[in-house]
PDB file of C-alpha atoms in Angstrom:
ATOM      1  CA  MET A  90      84.989  96.819 117.042  1.00 95.00           C
ATOM      2  CA  LEU A  91      88.300  97.675 115.835  1.00 98.00           C
ATOM      3  CA  VAL A  92      89.562  95.067 112.968  1.00 98.00           C
ATOM      4  CA  VAL A  93      92.915  96.570 112.007  1.00 98.00           C
ATOM      5  CA  GLY A  94      95.621  94.596 109.097  1.00 98.00           C
ATOM      6  CA  LEU A  95      98.649  95.529 109.340  1.00 98.00           C
ATOM      7  CA  GLY A  96     100.500  96.026 106.073  1.00 98.00           C
ATOM      8  CA  ASN A  97     102.810  98.698 103.535  1.00 98.00           C
ATOM      9  CA  PRO A  98     100.166 101.188 101.238  1.00 97.00           C
ATOM     10  CA  GLY A  99     101.576 100.595  97.461  1.00 96.00           C
ATOM     11  CA  LYS A 100     101.432  98.797  94.458  1.00 96.00           C
ATOM     12  CA  GLU A 101     105.480  97.384  95.226  1.00 97.00           C
ATOM     13  CA  TYR A 102     104.728  95.911  98.376  1.00 97.00           C
ATOM     14  CA  ALA A 103     100.768  94.214  96.983  1.00 96.00           C
ATOM     15  CA  ASN A 104     102.196  90.431  98.016  1.00 97.00           C
ATOM     16  CA  SER A 105     104.799  91.504 100.117  1.00 98.00           C
ATOM     17  CA  ARG A 106     105.423  89.272 103.041  1.00 97.00           C
ATOM     18  CA  HIS A 107     104.506  92.557 105.715  1.00 96.00           C
ATOM     19  CA  ASN A 108     101.279  92.179 103.641  1.00 98.00           C
ATOM     20  CA  ALA A 109      99.277  89.319 104.862  1.00 98.00           C
ATOM     21  CA  GLY A 110      97.368  91.435 107.310  1.00 98.00           C
ATOM     22  CA  TYR A 111      95.976  93.758 104.238  1.00 98.00           C
ATOM     23  CA  ILE A 112      94.796  90.272 101.852  1.00 97.00           C
ATOM     24  CA  VAL A 113      93.638  88.123 104.868  1.00 97.00           C
ATOM     25  CA  LEU A 114      91.288  92.345 105.337  1.00 97.00           C
ATOM     26  CA  GLU A 115      90.715  92.174 101.661  1.00 96.00           C
ATOM     27  CA  GLN A 116      89.472  89.087 101.564  1.00 96.00           C
ATOM     28  CA  ILE A 117      87.181  89.362 104.926  1.00 95.00           C
ATOM     29  CA  ALA A 118      86.753  92.514 102.518  1.00 95.00           C
ATOM     30  CA  PHE A 119      85.460  91.025  99.673  1.00 95.00           C
ATOM     31  CA  TYR A 120      84.167  87.942 100.985  1.00 93.00           C
ATOM     32  CA  ASN A 121      80.598  90.450 102.951  1.00 92.00           C
ATOM     33  CA  ASN A 122      80.883  92.367  99.534  1.00 95.00           C
ATOM     34  CA  LEU A 123      82.420  95.451 101.117  1.00 96.00           C
ATOM     35  CA  SER A 124      84.429  97.535  99.594  1.00 96.00           C
ATOM     36  CA  PHE A 125      87.803 100.743 100.968  1.00 97.00           C
ATOM     37  CA  SER A 126      87.968 104.442 101.454  1.00 97.00           C
ATOM     38  CA  LYS A 127      90.918 106.219 101.679  1.00 98.00           C
ATOM     39  CA  SER A 128      90.526 108.395 104.879  1.00 97.00           C
ATOM     40  CA  THR A 129      92.928 110.937 105.546  1.00 96.00           C
ATOM     41  CA  LYS A 130      91.558 111.963 108.616  1.00 97.00           C
ATOM     42  CA  TYR A 131      92.105 108.720 109.775  1.00 97.00           C
ATOM     43  CA  LYS A 132      94.846 107.693 107.707  1.00 98.00           C
ATOM     44  CA  SER A 133      93.796 105.024 106.626  1.00 98.00           C
ATOM     45  CA  ASP A 134      91.995 103.021 104.332  1.00 98.00           C
ATOM     46  CA  ILE A 135      88.885 101.889 106.222  1.00 98.00           C
ATOM     47  CA  ALA A 136      85.294 100.230 106.400  1.00 98.00           C
ATOM     48  CA  LYS A 137      82.253  99.016 107.554  1.00 96.00           C
ATOM     49  CA  ILE A 138      80.017  96.468 108.324  1.00 94.00           C
ATOM     50  CA  LEU A 139      77.516  95.377 110.886  1.00 90.00           C
ATOM     51  CA  LEU A 140      77.084  92.401 111.643  1.00 84.00           C
ATOM     52  CA  LEU A 141      75.028  91.283 114.696  1.00 80.00           C
ATOM     53  CA  GLY A 142      74.063  94.102 115.683  1.00 86.00           C
ATOM     54  CA  GLN A 143      77.567  95.370 116.410  1.00 88.00           C
ATOM     55  CA  LYS A 144      79.198  98.196 114.303  1.00 94.00           C
ATOM     56  CA  ILE A 145      82.105  96.122 112.724  1.00 96.00           C
ATOM     57  CA  ILE A 146      85.371  99.264 110.923  1.00 97.00           C
ATOM     58  CA  PHE A 147      88.455  97.738 108.917  1.00 98.00           C
ATOM     59  CA  ILE A 148      91.253  99.132 108.619  1.00 98.00           C
ATOM     60  CA  LYS A 149      95.047  99.232 106.239  1.00 98.00           C
ATOM     61  CA  PRO A 150      97.090 101.496 107.584  1.00 98.00           C
ATOM     62  CA  LEU A 151      98.642 103.559 105.228  1.00 98.00           C
ATOM     63  CA  THR A 152     100.772 105.090 107.478  1.00 96.00           C
ATOM     64  CA  TYR A 153     103.597 102.231 106.613  1.00 95.00           C
ATOM     65  CA  MET A 154     104.267  99.096 109.754  1.00 96.00           C
ATOM     66  CA  ASN A 155     106.875 101.481 111.374  1.00 95.00           C
ATOM     67  CA  LEU A 156     103.556 103.782 112.597  1.00 98.00           C
ATOM     68  CA  SER A 157     100.488 102.088 112.421  1.00 98.00           C
ATOM     69  CA  GLY A 158      99.643 102.926 116.325  1.00 98.00           C
ATOM     70  CA  THR A 159      98.634 106.490 114.571  1.00 98.00           C
ATOM     71  CA  ALA A 160      95.608 104.970 112.177  1.00 98.00           C
ATOM     72  CA  VAL A 161      95.042 102.937 115.352  1.00 98.00           C
ATOM     73  CA  CYS A 162      94.785 105.701 117.896  1.00 98.00           C
ATOM     74  CA  LEU A 163      92.660 107.836 115.706  1.00 98.00           C
ATOM     75  CA  ILE A 164      90.071 105.813 115.266  1.00 98.00           C
ATOM     76  CA  LYS A 165      90.267 104.186 118.958  1.00 98.00           C
ATOM     77  CA  ASP A 166      90.469 107.453 120.143  1.00 98.00           C
ATOM     78  CA  PHE A 167      87.170 108.239 118.449  1.00 97.00           C
ATOM     79  CA  TYR A 168      85.459 105.985 118.561  1.00 96.00           C
ATOM     80  CA  LYS A 169      86.232 105.386 122.309  1.00 97.00           C
ATOM     81  CA  LEU A 170      87.375 102.615 122.408  1.00 97.00           C
ATOM     82  CA  GLN A 171      89.138  99.876 124.456  1.00 97.00           C
ATOM     83  CA  ASN A 172      91.690  97.666 123.838  1.00 97.00           C
ATOM     84  CA  TYR A 173      90.035  94.770 124.157  1.00 95.00           C
ATOM     85  CA  ASP A 174      87.916  96.040 120.663  1.00 96.00           C
ATOM     86  CA  ILE A 175      90.728  96.370 118.391  1.00 98.00           C
ATOM     87  CA  ILE A 176      92.275  93.274 116.506  1.00 97.00           C
ATOM     88  CA  VAL A 177      95.137  93.186 114.874  1.00 98.00           C
ATOM     89  CA  ILE A 178      95.643  90.841 111.818  1.00 98.00           C
ATOM     90  CA  HIS A 179      99.338  91.026 110.974  1.00 98.00           C
ATOM     91  CA  ASP A 180     102.548  88.347 109.246  1.00 98.00           C
ATOM     92  CA  ASP A 181     104.538  86.762 112.298  1.00 97.00           C
ATOM     93  CA  ILE A 182     107.602  85.102 110.822  1.00 96.00           C
ATOM     94  CA  ASP A 183     108.101  82.776 113.578  1.00 95.00           C
ATOM     95  CA  LEU A 184     105.525  80.348 112.360  1.00 97.00           C
ATOM     96  CA  PRO A 185     105.310  78.915 110.418  1.00 97.00           C
ATOM     97  CA  LEU A 186     103.256  79.456 106.303  1.00 97.00           C
ATOM     98  CA  GLY A 187      99.563  79.143 106.986  1.00 95.00           C
ATOM     99  CA  ILE A 188      99.237  78.062 110.996  1.00 97.00           C
ATOM    100  CA  VAL A 189      96.697  80.919 112.666  1.00 97.00           C
ATOM    101  CA  LYS A 190      97.415  81.492 116.349  1.00 96.00           C
ATOM    102  CA  LEU A 191      95.380  83.682 118.157  1.00 95.00           C
ATOM    103  CA  LYS A 192      97.186  85.856 121.117  1.00 94.00           C
ATOM    104  CA  VAL A 193      95.977  88.726 123.517  1.00 93.00           C
ATOM    105  CA  GLY A 194      98.926  91.402 124.602  1.00 92.00           C
ATOM    106  CA  GLY A 195     102.402  90.690 124.995  1.00 89.00           C
ATOM    107  CA  GLY A 196     105.200  91.357 123.093  1.00 89.00           C
ATOM    108  CA  SER A 197     106.110  92.843 119.391  1.00 90.00           C
ATOM    109  CA  GLY A 198     107.809  89.569 118.558  1.00 88.00           C
ATOM    110  CA  GLY A 199     110.335  92.471 116.714  1.00 89.00           C
ATOM    111  CA  HIS A 200     107.347  92.779 114.135  1.00 95.00           C
ATOM    112  CA  ASN A 201     107.699  97.356 114.327  1.00 95.00           C
ATOM    113  CA  GLY A 202     103.955  97.565 113.131  1.00 96.00           C
ATOM    114  CA  LEU A 203     102.979  95.757 116.669  1.00 97.00           C
ATOM    115  CA  LYS A 204     106.155  97.295 118.748  1.00 97.00           C
ATOM    116  CA  SER A 205     103.799 101.326 117.089  1.00 98.00           C
ATOM    117  CA  ILE A 206     100.338 100.514 117.782  1.00 98.00           C
ATOM    118  CA  SER A 207     101.279  98.528 121.472  1.00 97.00           C
ATOM    119  CA  SER A 208     103.589 102.142 121.782  1.00 97.00           C
ATOM    120  CA  ALA A 209     100.118 104.032 121.384  1.00 98.00           C
ATOM    121  CA  ILE A 210      97.031 101.875 122.607  1.00 98.00           C
ATOM    122  CA  GLY A 211      99.160  99.315 125.515  1.00 96.00           C
ATOM    123  CA  ASP A 212      99.224  96.265 123.888  1.00 95.00           C
ATOM    124  CA  SER A 213      96.436  94.747 125.537  1.00 95.00           C
ATOM    125  CA  TYR A 214      94.303  94.280 121.944  1.00 97.00           C
ATOM    126  CA  LEU A 215      94.048  90.914 120.598  1.00 96.00           C
ATOM    127  CA  ARG A 216      96.425  89.649 117.471  1.00 97.00           C
ATOM    128  CA  ILE A 217      95.629  86.962 114.846  1.00 97.00           C
ATOM    129  CA  LYS A 218      99.166  86.056 113.344  1.00 97.00           C
ATOM    130  CA  ILE A 219      99.609  84.846 109.873  1.00 98.00           C
ATOM    131  CA  GLY A 220     102.627  82.970 109.312  1.00 98.00           C
ATOM    132  CA  ILE A 221     105.049  83.217 106.791  1.00 98.00           C
ATOM    133  CA  GLY A 222     107.745  81.169 107.548  1.00 96.00           C
ATOM    134  CA  ARG A 223     111.507  82.053 108.510  1.00 92.00           C
ATOM    135  CA  PRO A 224     114.043  82.873 105.303  1.00 89.00           C
ATOM    136  CA  ILE A 225     115.047  79.323 104.360  1.00 86.00           C
ATOM    137  CA  SER A 226     118.574  80.785 102.828  1.00 83.00           C
ATOM    138  CA  GLU A 227     121.222  82.243 105.514  1.00 82.00           C
ATOM    139  CA  HIS A 228     121.888  85.351 103.842  1.00 85.00           C
ATOM    140  CA  LEU A 229     118.831  86.454 103.287  1.00 87.00           C
ATOM    141  CA  SER A 230     117.559  89.047 106.039  1.00 91.00           C
ATOM    142  CA  VAL A 231     114.937  89.125 108.182  1.00 91.00           C
ATOM    143  CA  ALA A 232     114.064  93.127 107.005  1.00 92.00           C
ATOM    144  CA  SER A 233     114.323  91.587 103.182  1.00 94.00           C
ATOM    145  CA  TYR A 234     111.725  88.552 103.427  1.00 96.00           C
ATOM    146  CA  VAL A 235     109.324  90.900 104.594  1.00 96.00           C
ATOM    147  CA  LEU A 236     109.156  92.426 102.519  1.00 95.00           C
ATOM    148  CA  SER A 237     110.062  90.178  99.696  1.00 96.00           C
ATOM    149  CA  ASP A 238     106.602  89.202  97.728  1.00 97.00           C
ATOM    150  CA  PHE A 239     105.213  85.540  98.567  1.00 97.00           C
ATOM    151  CA  LEU A 240     105.610  82.268  95.843  1.00 96.00           C
ATOM    152  CA  VAL A 241     102.635  81.714  93.395  1.00 96.00           C
ATOM    153  CA  GLU A 242     102.245  78.804  95.836  1.00 97.00           C
ATOM    154  CA  GLU A 243     102.670  80.568  99.259  1.00 97.00           C
ATOM    155  CA  LEU A 244     100.046  82.654  98.017  1.00 96.00           C
ATOM    156  CA  THR A 245      97.966  79.603  96.656  1.00 97.00           C
ATOM    157  CA  VAL A 246      97.773  78.955 101.546  1.00 97.00           C
ATOM    158  CA  LEU A 247      97.692  82.556 102.169  1.00 97.00           C
ATOM    159  CA  TYR A 248      94.800  82.685 100.469  1.00 96.00           C
ATOM    160  CA  SER A 249      93.018  79.750 101.897  1.00 96.00           C
ATOM    161  CA  ILE A 250      93.835  80.738 105.355  1.00 96.00           C
ATOM    162  CA  ALA A 251      92.535  83.594 104.537  1.00 96.00           C
ATOM    163  CA  ARG A 252      89.632  82.818 103.003  1.00 96.00           C
ATOM    164  CA  LYS A 253      88.657  80.544 106.109  1.00 96.00           C
ATOM    165  CA  ILE A 254      89.315  83.611 108.767  1.00 96.00           C
ATOM    166  CA  ALA A 255      87.081  85.427 106.758  1.00 94.00           C
ATOM    167  CA  GLU A 256      84.241  82.842 106.586  1.00 94.00           C
ATOM    168  CA  ASN A 257      84.199  82.917 110.470  1.00 94.00           C
ATOM    169  CA  VAL A 258      85.397  86.429 111.357  1.00 92.00           C
ATOM    170  CA  GLU A 259      82.051  86.626 113.407  1.00 91.00           C
ATOM    171  CA  LEU A 260      83.500  84.232 115.738  1.00 93.00           C
ATOM    172  CA  ALA A 261      86.537  86.003 116.293  1.00 92.00           C
ATOM    173  CA  VAL A 262      84.272  89.179 116.554  1.00 89.00           C
ATOM    174  CA  GLN A 263      82.323  87.781 118.953  1.00 90.00           C
ATOM    175  CA  LYS A 264      85.192  86.274 121.499  1.00 90.00           C
ATOM    176  CA  GLN A 265      84.409  82.906 120.190  1.00 93.00           C
ATOM    177  CA  PHE A 266      88.029  81.867 120.034  1.00 93.00           C
ATOM    178  CA  SER A 267      88.028  78.116 120.173  1.00 94.00           C
ATOM    179  CA  GLU A 268      85.530  77.739 117.716  1.00 96.00           C
ATOM    180  CA  PHE A 269      87.464  80.297 116.004  1.00 96.00           C
ATOM    181  CA  MET A 270      90.163  78.761 115.730  1.00 95.00           C
ATOM    182  CA  PHE A 271      88.375  75.015 115.321  1.00 96.00           C
ATOM    183  CA  LYS A 272      87.262  76.772 111.863  1.00 94.00           C
ATOM    184  CA  ILE A 273      90.317  78.566 110.782  1.00 94.00           C
ATOM    185  CA  LYS A 274      91.789  74.351 112.065  1.00 90.00           C
ATOM    186  CA  ASN A 275      89.723  72.648 109.792  1.00 82.00           C
TER     187      ASN A 275
END
């Protein structure tokens, strides 16, 4: 099983809205006492755990968002994974801040990380969408908005959701999606 958190590497992006996937993955690692190590082979920060007898690989691609598919494809091919073995956690501007939705397959919704992954492996993988909301100002482009930092109060909401996902990630890995979503929402 592969769990991918989308984001951009580098301190300048650490708290950006586009890094919601990274932030959630870091909380999963913290909750499970994991640490990431850099893998040049996989172009990712990578952590592994044995969970309920199943090897789970967590990655934060270091390729920048628009080339995330490269890193995902490298790991998918090496471990001979199928798309149904892949979960991608990513930001979604079409969902209000803190709302989480699951979706299998479909389009990218304009998300360049998803476009890259779908181009590399197809689109039939599970997505955990993390709502970041839309820009309030009509003068702020979507690109500028997703690359801007979360406000402190927004980070509080995101970390609360990230903690719930971290506490229940084993349900998603076991494909118990209804129970996973119930735990996230309550």
